[in-house]
Short mmCIF file of C-alpha atoms in Angstrom, two decimals:
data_model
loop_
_atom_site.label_atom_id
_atom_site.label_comp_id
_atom_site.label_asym_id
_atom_site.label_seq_id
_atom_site.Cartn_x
_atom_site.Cartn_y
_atom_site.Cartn_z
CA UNK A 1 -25.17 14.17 -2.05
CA UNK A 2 -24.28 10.58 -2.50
CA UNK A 3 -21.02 9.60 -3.17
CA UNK A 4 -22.05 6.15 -4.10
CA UNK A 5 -24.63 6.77 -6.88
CA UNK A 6 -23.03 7.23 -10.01
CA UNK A 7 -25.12 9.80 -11.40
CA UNK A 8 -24.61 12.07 -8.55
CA UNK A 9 -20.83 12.10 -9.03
CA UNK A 10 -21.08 12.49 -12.39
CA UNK A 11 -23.27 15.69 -11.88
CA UNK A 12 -20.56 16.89 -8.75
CA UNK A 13 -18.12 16.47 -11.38
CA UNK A 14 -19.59 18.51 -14.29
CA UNK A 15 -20.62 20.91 -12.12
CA UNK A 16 -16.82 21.13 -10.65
CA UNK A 17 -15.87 21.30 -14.06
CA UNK A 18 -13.51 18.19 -13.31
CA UNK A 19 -12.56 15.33 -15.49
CA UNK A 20 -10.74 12.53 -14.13
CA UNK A 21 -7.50 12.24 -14.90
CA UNK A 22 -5.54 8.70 -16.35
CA UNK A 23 -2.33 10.74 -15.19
CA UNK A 24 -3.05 10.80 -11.33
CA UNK A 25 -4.73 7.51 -11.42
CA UNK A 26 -8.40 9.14 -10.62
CA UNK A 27 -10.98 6.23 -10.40
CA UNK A 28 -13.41 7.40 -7.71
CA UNK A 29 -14.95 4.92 -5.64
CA UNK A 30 -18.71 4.14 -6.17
CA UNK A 31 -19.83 0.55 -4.34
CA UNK A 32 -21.07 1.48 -0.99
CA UNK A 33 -20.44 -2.38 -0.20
CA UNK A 34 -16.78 -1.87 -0.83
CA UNK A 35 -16.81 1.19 1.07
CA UNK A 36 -18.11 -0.69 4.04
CA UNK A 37 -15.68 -3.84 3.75
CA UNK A 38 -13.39 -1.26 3.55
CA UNK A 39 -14.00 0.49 6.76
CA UNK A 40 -14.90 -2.95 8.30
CA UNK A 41 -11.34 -3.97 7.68
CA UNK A 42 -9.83 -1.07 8.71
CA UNK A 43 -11.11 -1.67 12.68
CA UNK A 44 -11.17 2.04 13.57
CA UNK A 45 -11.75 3.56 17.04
CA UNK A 46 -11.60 6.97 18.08
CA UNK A 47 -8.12 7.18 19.67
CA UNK A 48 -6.77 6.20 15.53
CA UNK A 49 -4.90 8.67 13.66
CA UNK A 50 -5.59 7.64 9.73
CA UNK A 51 -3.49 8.70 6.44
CA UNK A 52 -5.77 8.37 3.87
CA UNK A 53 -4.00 9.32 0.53
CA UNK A 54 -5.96 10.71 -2.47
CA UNK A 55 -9.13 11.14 -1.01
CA UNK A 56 -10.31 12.19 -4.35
CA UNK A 57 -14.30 13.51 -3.70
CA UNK A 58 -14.47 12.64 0.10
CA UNK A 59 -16.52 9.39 -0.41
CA UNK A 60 -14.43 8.13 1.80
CA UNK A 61 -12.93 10.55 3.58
CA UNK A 62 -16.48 11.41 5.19
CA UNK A 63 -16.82 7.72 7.09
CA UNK A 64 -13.16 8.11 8.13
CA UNK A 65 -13.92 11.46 10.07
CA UNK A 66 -16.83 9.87 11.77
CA UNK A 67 -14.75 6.86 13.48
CA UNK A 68 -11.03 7.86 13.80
CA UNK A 69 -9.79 10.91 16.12
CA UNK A 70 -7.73 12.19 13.76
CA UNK A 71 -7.48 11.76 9.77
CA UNK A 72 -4.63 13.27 7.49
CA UNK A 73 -6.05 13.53 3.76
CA UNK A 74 -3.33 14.02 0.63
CA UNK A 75 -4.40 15.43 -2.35
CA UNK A 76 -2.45 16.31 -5.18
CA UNK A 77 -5.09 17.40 -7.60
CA UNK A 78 -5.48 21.15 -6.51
CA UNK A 79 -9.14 21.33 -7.76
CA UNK A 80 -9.86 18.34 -5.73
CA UNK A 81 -7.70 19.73 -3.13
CA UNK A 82 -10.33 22.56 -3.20
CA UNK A 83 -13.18 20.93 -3.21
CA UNK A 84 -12.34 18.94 0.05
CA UNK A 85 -11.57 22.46 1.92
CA UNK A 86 -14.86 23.61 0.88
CA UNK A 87 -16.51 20.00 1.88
CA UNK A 88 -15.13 19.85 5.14
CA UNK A 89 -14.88 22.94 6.03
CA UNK A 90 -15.29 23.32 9.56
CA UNK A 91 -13.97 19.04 10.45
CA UNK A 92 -12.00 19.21 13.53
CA UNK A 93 -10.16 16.04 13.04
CA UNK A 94 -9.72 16.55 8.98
CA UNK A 95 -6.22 17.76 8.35
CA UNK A 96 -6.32 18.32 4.32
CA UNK A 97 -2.56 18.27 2.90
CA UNK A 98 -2.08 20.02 -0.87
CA UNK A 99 0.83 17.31 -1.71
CA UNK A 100 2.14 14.58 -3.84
CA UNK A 101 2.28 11.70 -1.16
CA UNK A 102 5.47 10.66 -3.08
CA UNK A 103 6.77 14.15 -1.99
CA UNK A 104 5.08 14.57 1.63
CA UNK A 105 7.38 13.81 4.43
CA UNK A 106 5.76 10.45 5.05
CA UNK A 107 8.24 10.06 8.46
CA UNK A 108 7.21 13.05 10.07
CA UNK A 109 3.29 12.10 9.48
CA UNK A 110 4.23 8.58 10.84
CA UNK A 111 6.76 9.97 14.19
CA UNK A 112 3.40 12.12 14.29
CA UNK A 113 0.91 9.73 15.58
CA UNK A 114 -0.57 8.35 12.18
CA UNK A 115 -0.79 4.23 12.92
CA UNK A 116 -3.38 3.41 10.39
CA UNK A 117 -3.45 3.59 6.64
CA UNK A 118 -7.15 3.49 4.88
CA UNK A 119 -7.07 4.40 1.53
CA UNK A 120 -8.33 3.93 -2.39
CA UNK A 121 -4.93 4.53 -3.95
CA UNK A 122 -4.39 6.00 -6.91
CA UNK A 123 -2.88 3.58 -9.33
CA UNK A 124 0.00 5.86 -10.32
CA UNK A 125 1.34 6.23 -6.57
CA UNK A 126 -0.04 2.52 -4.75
CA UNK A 127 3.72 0.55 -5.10
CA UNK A 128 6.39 2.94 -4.49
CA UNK A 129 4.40 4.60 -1.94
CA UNK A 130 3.62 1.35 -0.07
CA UNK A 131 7.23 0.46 -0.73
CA UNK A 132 8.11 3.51 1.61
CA UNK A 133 5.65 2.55 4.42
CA UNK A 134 7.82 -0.90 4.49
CA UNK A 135 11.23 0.86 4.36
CA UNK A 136 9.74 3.58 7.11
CA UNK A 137 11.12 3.72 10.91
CA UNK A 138 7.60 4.02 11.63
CA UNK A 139 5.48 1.91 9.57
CA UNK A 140 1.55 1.85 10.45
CA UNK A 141 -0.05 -0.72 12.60
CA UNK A 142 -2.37 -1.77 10.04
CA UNK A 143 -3.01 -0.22 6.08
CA UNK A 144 -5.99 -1.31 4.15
CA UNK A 145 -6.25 -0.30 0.44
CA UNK A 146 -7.33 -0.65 -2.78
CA UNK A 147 -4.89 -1.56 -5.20
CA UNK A 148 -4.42 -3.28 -8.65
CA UNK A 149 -5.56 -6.80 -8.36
CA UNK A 150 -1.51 -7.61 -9.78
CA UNK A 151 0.10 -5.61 -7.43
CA UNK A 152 -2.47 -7.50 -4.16
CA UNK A 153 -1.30 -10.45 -5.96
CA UNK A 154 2.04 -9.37 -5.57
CA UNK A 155 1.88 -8.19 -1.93
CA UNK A 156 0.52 -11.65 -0.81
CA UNK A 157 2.66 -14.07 -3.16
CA UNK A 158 4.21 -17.00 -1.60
CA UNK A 159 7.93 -18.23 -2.55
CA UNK A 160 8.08 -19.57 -6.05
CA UNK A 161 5.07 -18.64 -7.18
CA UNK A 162 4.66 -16.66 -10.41
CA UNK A 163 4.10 -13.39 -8.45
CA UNK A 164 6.42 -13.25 -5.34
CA UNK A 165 9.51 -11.10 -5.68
CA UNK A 166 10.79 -7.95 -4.47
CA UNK A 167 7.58 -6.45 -3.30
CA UNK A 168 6.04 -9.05 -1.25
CA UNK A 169 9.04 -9.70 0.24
CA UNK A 170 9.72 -5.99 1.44
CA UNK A 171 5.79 -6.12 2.68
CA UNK A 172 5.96 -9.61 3.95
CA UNK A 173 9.15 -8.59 6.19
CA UNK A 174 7.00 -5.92 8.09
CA UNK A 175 3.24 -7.26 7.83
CA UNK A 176 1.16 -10.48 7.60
CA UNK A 177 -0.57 -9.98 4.23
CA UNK A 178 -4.12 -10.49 2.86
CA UNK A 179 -6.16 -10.13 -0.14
CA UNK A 180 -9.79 -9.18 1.60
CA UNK A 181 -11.36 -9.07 -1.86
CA UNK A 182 -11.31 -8.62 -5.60
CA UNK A 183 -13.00 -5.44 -6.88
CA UNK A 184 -14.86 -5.30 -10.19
CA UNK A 185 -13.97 -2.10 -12.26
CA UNK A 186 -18.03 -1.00 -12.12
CA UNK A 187 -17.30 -0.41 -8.93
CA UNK A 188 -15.37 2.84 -9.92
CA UNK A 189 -15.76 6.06 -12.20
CA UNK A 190 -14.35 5.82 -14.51
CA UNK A 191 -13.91 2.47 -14.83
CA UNK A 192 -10.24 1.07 -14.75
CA UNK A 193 -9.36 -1.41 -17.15
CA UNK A 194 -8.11 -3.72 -14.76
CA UNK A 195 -9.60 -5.48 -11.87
CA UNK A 196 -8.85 -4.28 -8.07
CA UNK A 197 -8.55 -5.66 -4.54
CA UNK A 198 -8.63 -4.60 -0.48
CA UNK A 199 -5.60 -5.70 0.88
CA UNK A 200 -5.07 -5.62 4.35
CA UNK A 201 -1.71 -5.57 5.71
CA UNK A 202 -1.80 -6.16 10.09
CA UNK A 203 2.37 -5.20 11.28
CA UNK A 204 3.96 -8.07 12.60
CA UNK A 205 5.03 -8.19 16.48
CA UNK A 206 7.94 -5.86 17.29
CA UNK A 207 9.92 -9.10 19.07
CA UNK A 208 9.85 -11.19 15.87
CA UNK A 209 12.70 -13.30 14.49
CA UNK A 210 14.69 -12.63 12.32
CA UNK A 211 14.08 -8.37 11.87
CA UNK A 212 15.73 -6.82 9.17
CA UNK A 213 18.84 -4.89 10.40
CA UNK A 214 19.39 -2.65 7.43
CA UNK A 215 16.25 -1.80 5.49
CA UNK A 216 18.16 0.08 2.63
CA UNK A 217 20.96 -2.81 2.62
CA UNK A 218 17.76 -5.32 2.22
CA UNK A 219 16.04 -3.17 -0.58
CA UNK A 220 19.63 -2.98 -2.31
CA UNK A 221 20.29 -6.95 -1.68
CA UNK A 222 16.92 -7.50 -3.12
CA UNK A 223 17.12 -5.10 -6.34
CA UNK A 224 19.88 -6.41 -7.41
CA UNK A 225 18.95 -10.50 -7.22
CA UNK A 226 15.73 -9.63 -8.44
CA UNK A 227 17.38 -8.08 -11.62
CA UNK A 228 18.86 -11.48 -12.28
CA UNK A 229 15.13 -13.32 -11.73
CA UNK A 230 15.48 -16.48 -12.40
CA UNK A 231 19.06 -16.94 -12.36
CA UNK A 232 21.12 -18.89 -9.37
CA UNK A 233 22.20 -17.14 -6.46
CA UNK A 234 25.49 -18.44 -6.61
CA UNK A 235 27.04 -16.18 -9.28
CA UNK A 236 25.30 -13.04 -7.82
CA UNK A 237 26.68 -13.67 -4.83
CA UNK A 238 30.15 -15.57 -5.48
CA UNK A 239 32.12 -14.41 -2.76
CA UNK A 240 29.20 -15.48 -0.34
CA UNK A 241 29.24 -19.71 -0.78
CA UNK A 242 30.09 -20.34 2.31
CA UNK A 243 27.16 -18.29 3.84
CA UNK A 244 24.87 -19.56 1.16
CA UNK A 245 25.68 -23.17 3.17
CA UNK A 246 25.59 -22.02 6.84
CA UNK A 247 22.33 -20.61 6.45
CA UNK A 248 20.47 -23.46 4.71
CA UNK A 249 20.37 -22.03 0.71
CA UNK A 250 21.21 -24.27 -1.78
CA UNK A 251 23.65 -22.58 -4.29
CA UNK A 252 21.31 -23.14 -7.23
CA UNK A 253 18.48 -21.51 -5.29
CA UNK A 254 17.10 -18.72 -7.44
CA UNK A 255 15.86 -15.68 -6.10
CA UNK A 256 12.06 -16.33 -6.00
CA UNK A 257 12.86 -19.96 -4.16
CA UNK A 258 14.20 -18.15 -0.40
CA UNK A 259 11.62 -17.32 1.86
CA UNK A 260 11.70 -13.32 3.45
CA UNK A 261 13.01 -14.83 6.59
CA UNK A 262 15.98 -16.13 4.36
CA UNK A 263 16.47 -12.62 2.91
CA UNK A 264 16.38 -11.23 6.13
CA UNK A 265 19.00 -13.66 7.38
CA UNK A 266 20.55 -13.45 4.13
CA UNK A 267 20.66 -9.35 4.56
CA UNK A 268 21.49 -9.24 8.41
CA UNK A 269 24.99 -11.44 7.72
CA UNK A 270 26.05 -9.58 4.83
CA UNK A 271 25.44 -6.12 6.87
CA UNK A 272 27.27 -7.10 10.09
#
């Protein structure tokens, strides 16, 4: 069976009796050149423990098992949850978790061992979950995914430009950021309607300058100027001017003009 020839999944799935599901954000993965640059990217060795989160059919899934020591697979679809049992029954290093990954207790996997995140993430799940690797005590050494090309686009956005705000700033804060490549939607069934990417996110050194003291206080800091996109700083933070000054900002900086180092500065001096 081969994962990467369309008419062989479609035949897995009618004789599964599975339909993909809009809901759960099922687009199975069908390029075999994206599933290389994919693995490529990901730089496994033997001694990695891997999260890999909706693993879907095991296209995947089966390449991860051959490099890494150890690979955690989520699955919330319990017919695809199944499935995987069935496929790899008898995979040493395949631990197969029945879970939402929005549910799983992501810390525990992380305190665990898990360093590495390879995944094709499901649409429905790819921000907030990625959202709690960058607020985690723990987060991975390196995570390489498929995502929605406006949410890589997001991820990888630079101050001021139409894209950066609260998301690339939480990942940017954590991990040096990189769109590997753009993904047509042939390369999945069924096809999404929008175009993807690989993004690979490396963790920055643990000695870097400034860290973020309070990753909660940062997220809050950051929802809340966000909300106000566009708008000065000043008024959001009125009681702040003088720290506005000290630390460089101009008062009628907006939010998408400071750089995550500012809100990390920004964040450590109103947490101290």
């Amino acid at each position: 069976m081969n994962l990467t020839h369309p008419s062989e999944v479609r035949e897995l799935l009618s004789q599964l009796g599975l339909r993909p599901r809009r809901a759960l954000g099922q687009n199975f993965l069908i390029d075999a050149n994206i599933l290389r640059i994919l693995l490529r990217t990901a730089e496994l060795r033997r001694e990695d423990q891997v999260l890999e989160v909706g693993p879907g059919l095991g296209v995947l899934t089966e390449w991860l098992v051959r490099y890494a020591g150890r690979v955690v697979a989520v699955e919330k679809d319990p017919a695809l949850f199944q499935f995987l049992q069935s496929h790899f029954a008898g995979t040493a290093n395949l631990d197969l978790i029945h879970a939402d990954i929005l549910d799983a207790d992501l810390e525990a996997l992380l305190a665990g061992g898990v360093a590495k995140v390879v995944a094709n993430l499901p649409y429905s799940v790819g921000s907030r979950f990625l959202v709690e690797l960058f607020q985690s005590a723990n987060p991975p050494a390196r995570i390489v995914v498929t995502v929605q090309r406006e949410v890589a686009r997001r991820l990888a956005a630079a101050p001021r430009a139409e894209d950066y705000g609260l998301l690339g700033i939480l990942a940017q804060t954590v991990y040096a950021v990189k769109i590997v490549k753009e993904i047509s939607p042939t390369c999945f069934l069924p096809s999404p309607e929008v175009r993807s990417a690989i993004v690979e996110l490396v963790r920055l050194p643990d000695d870097r300058e400034p860290r973020p003291r309070n990753r909660a206080a940062l997220l809050e800091l950051l929802q809340g100027a966000f909300a106000r996109r566009r708008k000065q700083l000043a008024p959001f933070l009125k009681s702040q001017a003088g720290l506005l000054a000290r630390l460089g900002i101009e008062p009628r900086a907006r939010p998408e003009d400071l750089s995550p180092e500012q809100w990390v500065q920004l964040s450590n001096e109103l947490t101290r």
